[in-house]
Amino acid sequence: MNSILEQDILHVCETNRELKTLAGSTVLITGATGFVGSFLVYTFLYDAQTRGTDIRIVAMVRNEKRARELFGRFEEKGWVRFLVQDVREPMACDEPIDYIIHCASNAGPREYGSDPAGTMATNFLGTLHLLELAREKKTKKFLYVSTIEVYGDTKIEGAIGEHDFGTMDSTNVRSCYPLSKKACETLAVSYWEQYQVPAVIGRLSYLYGPGMKKDDSKVVAQFARDIAGNRNIVMKSRGEQLRSYTYISDAASALLTILAKGTPGEAYNIANPQSRMTIAQMARTLAGLYPRRGLKVVFDLPTETEQKRFSFIHDAVLDTGKLE
């Protein structure tokens, strides 16, 4: 494991007070090999290893080989088992489940552009099947991992609160991701209202940190790859969009807090108030970290295919007062 990633995981284990409330529990995590899901799996496993909290993980994955590469060494200790399944299919799980953390989603611009129908199906059907499983298992809490993009284009000056929604064009194919995530939020609170499934929602801002996949198509990952490869950062827009960013360990700790203490039927913004900048500022900051390389930020017009992947949201800065 990357040493920085391990330090971050251990930091969460040492500082998040809510982990101890989950001792002795079985937690099902979907998207367990993804950026957020894998960090949470590692956090639970390392907490079980270092503090003996006896937390058991059911890691729902599509790629069993990848899952065993990441977590296989914990399987023989009984701390993790793998449930190999597509979330778009009804769930089959024999054991009791105390908590569900639903991270699985097509969460990259490349997927939005190439498979918009699959993105919507994965988000909505996956959430429906998991809520049914939570209802069947009578889970203590269902955490839906959502996104800042559900707010749409708010045109709000200042930070966005949990009820400050803007507009989204349903005929814009790029809306496949935020609209389906937003629908899943409504589905989750509907299951709380109708079936008393205690669902809570964590709305993530834009994340970065160790553990991002090498082919991640998000802007921050592309810029980091450019720097690592000693290449100029190529901007496909003016980069004037103001964004909230959050380091992965902070986001994971926030999700654990919401899982333990969040009020069912409610959503919570997750962001770092000290980490707000435009996309262009982020590019220039990264390039400026290595002045001896002489790297530049250059601007290039996007192709039609690239344009389809772009978010239509201009500024997206989150108010985190509720979570705090």
Short mmCIF file of N, CA, C and O in Angstrom, two decimals, residues 94-138:
data_model
loop_
_atom_site.label_atom_id
_atom_site.label_comp_id
_atom_site.label_asym_id
_atom_site.label_seq_id
_atom_site.Cartn_x
_atom_site.Cartn_y
_atom_site.Cartn_z
N ASP A 94 -26.76 -13.64 2.41
CA ASP A 94 -27.35 -14.50 3.43
C ASP A 94 -27.15 -13.99 4.86
O ASP A 94 -27.98 -14.26 5.73
N GLU A 95 -26.07 -13.27 5.11
CA GLU A 95 -25.74 -12.92 6.48
C GLU A 95 -26.42 -11.62 6.93
O GLU A 95 -26.86 -10.81 6.12
N PRO A 96 -26.50 -11.41 8.23
CA PRO A 96 -27.05 -10.14 8.75
C PRO A 96 -26.15 -8.97 8.34
O PRO A 96 -24.93 -9.11 8.29
N ILE A 97 -26.76 -7.84 8.05
CA ILE A 97 -26.03 -6.62 7.69
C ILE A 97 -26.49 -5.51 8.62
O ILE A 97 -27.68 -5.17 8.67
N ASP A 98 -25.54 -4.93 9.36
CA ASP A 98 -25.90 -3.86 10.29
C ASP A 98 -25.93 -2.49 9.63
O ASP A 98 -26.77 -1.65 9.95
N TYR A 99 -24.96 -2.26 8.71
CA TYR A 99 -24.87 -0.97 8.04
C TYR A 99 -24.57 -1.20 6.56
O TYR A 99 -23.88 -2.16 6.19
N ILE A 100 -25.09 -0.30 5.73
CA ILE A 100 -24.79 -0.31 4.30
C ILE A 100 -24.24 1.06 3.91
O ILE A 100 -24.84 2.09 4.25
N ILE A 101 -23.10 1.06 3.22
CA ILE A 101 -22.54 2.29 2.65
C ILE A 101 -22.52 2.10 1.14
O ILE A 101 -21.78 1.26 0.62
N HIS A 102 -23.32 2.87 0.45
CA HIS A 102 -23.50 2.69 -1.00
C HIS A 102 -22.65 3.70 -1.77
O HIS A 102 -23.03 4.86 -1.92
N CYS A 103 -21.49 3.23 -2.25
CA CYS A 103 -20.56 4.09 -2.99
C CYS A 103 -20.56 3.81 -4.49
O CYS A 103 -20.01 4.60 -5.26
N ALA A 104 -21.12 2.67 -4.90
CA ALA A 104 -20.99 2.24 -6.29
C ALA A 104 -21.68 3.21 -7.25
O ALA A 104 -22.84 3.57 -7.06
N SER A 105 -20.95 3.64 -8.28
CA SER A 105 -21.51 4.54 -9.28
C SER A 105 -20.50 4.72 -10.41
O SER A 105 -19.30 4.57 -10.20
N ASN A 106 -21.01 5.01 -11.60
CA ASN A 106 -20.13 5.53 -12.65
C ASN A 106 -19.84 6.98 -12.29
O ASN A 106 -20.69 7.83 -12.42
N ALA A 107 -18.62 7.24 -11.84
CA ALA A 107 -18.35 8.56 -11.26
C ALA A 107 -17.26 9.33 -11.99
O ALA A 107 -16.60 10.17 -11.40
N GLY A 108 -17.07 9.06 -13.27
CA GLY A 108 -16.05 9.77 -14.01
C GLY A 108 -16.60 10.34 -15.30
O GLY A 108 -17.49 9.75 -15.93
N PRO A 109 -16.11 11.52 -15.71
CA PRO A 109 -16.60 12.14 -16.95
C PRO A 109 -16.51 11.23 -18.17
O PRO A 109 -17.34 11.34 -19.08
N ARG A 110 -15.52 10.37 -18.22
CA ARG A 110 -15.41 9.46 -19.36
C ARG A 110 -16.65 8.57 -19.46
O ARG A 110 -17.19 8.33 -20.54
N GLU A 111 -17.10 8.07 -18.30
CA GLU A 111 -18.27 7.20 -18.29
C GLU A 111 -19.55 7.96 -18.64
O GLU A 111 -20.42 7.44 -19.32
N TYR A 112 -19.64 9.20 -18.14
CA TYR A 112 -20.83 9.99 -18.46
C TYR A 112 -20.98 10.15 -19.97
O TYR A 112 -22.07 10.09 -20.53
N GLY A 113 -19.83 10.40 -20.63
CA GLY A 113 -19.87 10.65 -22.07
C GLY A 113 -20.09 9.40 -22.89
O GLY A 113 -20.79 9.43 -23.90
N SER A 114 -19.50 8.26 -22.47
CA SER A 114 -19.55 7.05 -23.29
C SER A 114 -20.71 6.13 -22.94
O SER A 114 -21.16 5.36 -23.78
N ASP A 115 -21.21 6.21 -21.70
CA ASP A 115 -22.27 5.29 -21.27
C ASP A 115 -23.28 6.00 -20.38
O ASP A 115 -23.46 5.65 -19.22
N PRO A 116 -23.98 6.99 -20.92
CA PRO A 116 -24.94 7.72 -20.08
C PRO A 116 -26.10 6.85 -19.61
O PRO A 116 -26.54 6.98 -18.46
N ALA A 117 -26.58 5.95 -20.46
CA ALA A 117 -27.69 5.08 -20.05
C ALA A 117 -27.23 4.14 -18.94
O ALA A 117 -27.95 3.92 -17.96
N GLY A 118 -26.03 3.58 -19.09
CA GLY A 118 -25.50 2.71 -18.06
C GLY A 118 -25.26 3.44 -16.75
O GLY A 118 -25.43 2.88 -15.66
N THR A 119 -24.85 4.71 -16.85
CA THR A 119 -24.64 5.52 -15.65
C THR A 119 -25.94 5.67 -14.87
O THR A 119 -25.99 5.48 -13.65
N MET A 120 -27.03 5.97 -15.58
CA MET A 120 -28.32 6.15 -14.92
C MET A 120 -28.82 4.83 -14.33
O MET A 120 -29.34 4.79 -13.21
N ALA A 121 -28.67 3.74 -15.08
CA ALA A 121 -29.15 2.44 -14.61
C ALA A 121 -28.38 2.00 -13.37
O ALA A 121 -28.96 1.51 -12.40
N THR A 122 -27.06 2.18 -13.41
CA THR A 122 -26.24 1.79 -12.26
C THR A 122 -26.64 2.57 -11.02
O THR A 122 -26.81 1.99 -9.93
N ASN A 123 -26.81 3.86 -11.16
CA ASN A 123 -27.16 4.69 -10.01
C ASN A 123 -28.53 4.33 -9.45
O ASN A 123 -28.68 4.04 -8.26
N PHE A 124 -29.55 4.32 -10.30
CA PHE A 124 -30.91 4.18 -9.78
C PHE A 124 -31.23 2.73 -9.39
O PHE A 124 -31.72 2.47 -8.28
N LEU A 125 -30.96 1.78 -10.28
CA LEU A 125 -31.28 0.39 -9.97
C LEU A 125 -30.45 -0.11 -8.79
O LEU A 125 -30.94 -0.84 -7.93
N GLY A 126 -29.16 0.29 -8.78
CA GLY A 126 -28.32 -0.12 -7.67
C GLY A 126 -28.85 0.36 -6.34
O GLY A 126 -28.90 -0.38 -5.35
N THR A 127 -29.26 1.61 -6.29
CA THR A 127 -29.78 2.17 -5.04
C THR A 127 -31.10 1.50 -4.66
O THR A 127 -31.33 1.19 -3.48
N LEU A 128 -31.96 1.24 -5.63
CA LEU A 128 -33.23 0.57 -5.36
C LEU A 128 -33.00 -0.82 -4.74
O LEU A 128 -33.60 -1.17 -3.72
N HIS A 129 -32.11 -1.60 -5.35
CA HIS A 129 -31.86 -2.96 -4.85
C HIS A 129 -31.23 -2.93 -3.46
O HIS A 129 -31.54 -3.77 -2.61
N LEU A 130 -30.35 -1.97 -3.22
CA LEU A 130 -29.70 -1.90 -1.91
C LEU A 130 -30.66 -1.43 -0.82
O LEU A 130 -30.59 -1.89 0.32
N LEU A 131 -31.55 -0.53 -1.16
CA LEU A 131 -32.56 -0.11 -0.18
C LEU A 131 -33.49 -1.26 0.15
O LEU A 131 -33.92 -1.42 1.31
N GLU A 132 -33.81 -2.08 -0.83
CA GLU A 132 -34.62 -3.26 -0.57
C GLU A 132 -33.87 -4.22 0.36
O GLU A 132 -34.47 -4.83 1.25
N LEU A 133 -32.56 -4.36 0.12
CA LEU A 133 -31.77 -5.21 1.00
C LEU A 133 -31.74 -4.65 2.42
O LEU A 133 -31.87 -5.40 3.40
N ALA A 134 -31.58 -3.33 2.53
CA ALA A 134 -31.59 -2.69 3.85
C ALA A 134 -32.92 -2.91 4.56
O ALA A 134 -32.98 -3.13 5.77
N ARG A 135 -33.99 -2.85 3.79
CA ARG A 135 -35.33 -3.08 4.35
C ARG A 135 -35.46 -4.52 4.85
O ARG A 135 -35.97 -4.78 5.95
N GLU A 136 -34.96 -5.46 4.04
CA GLU A 136 -35.03 -6.88 4.40
C GLU A 136 -34.20 -7.18 5.64
O GLU A 136 -34.63 -7.91 6.54
N LYS A 137 -32.99 -6.62 5.69
CA LYS A 137 -32.07 -6.91 6.79
C LYS A 137 -32.31 -6.05 8.03
O LYS A 137 -31.67 -6.28 9.05
N LYS A 138 -33.20 -5.08 7.90
CA LYS A 138 -33.46 -4.15 9.01
C LYS A 138 -32.16 -3.52 9.51
O LYS A 138 -31.83 -3.54 10.70
#
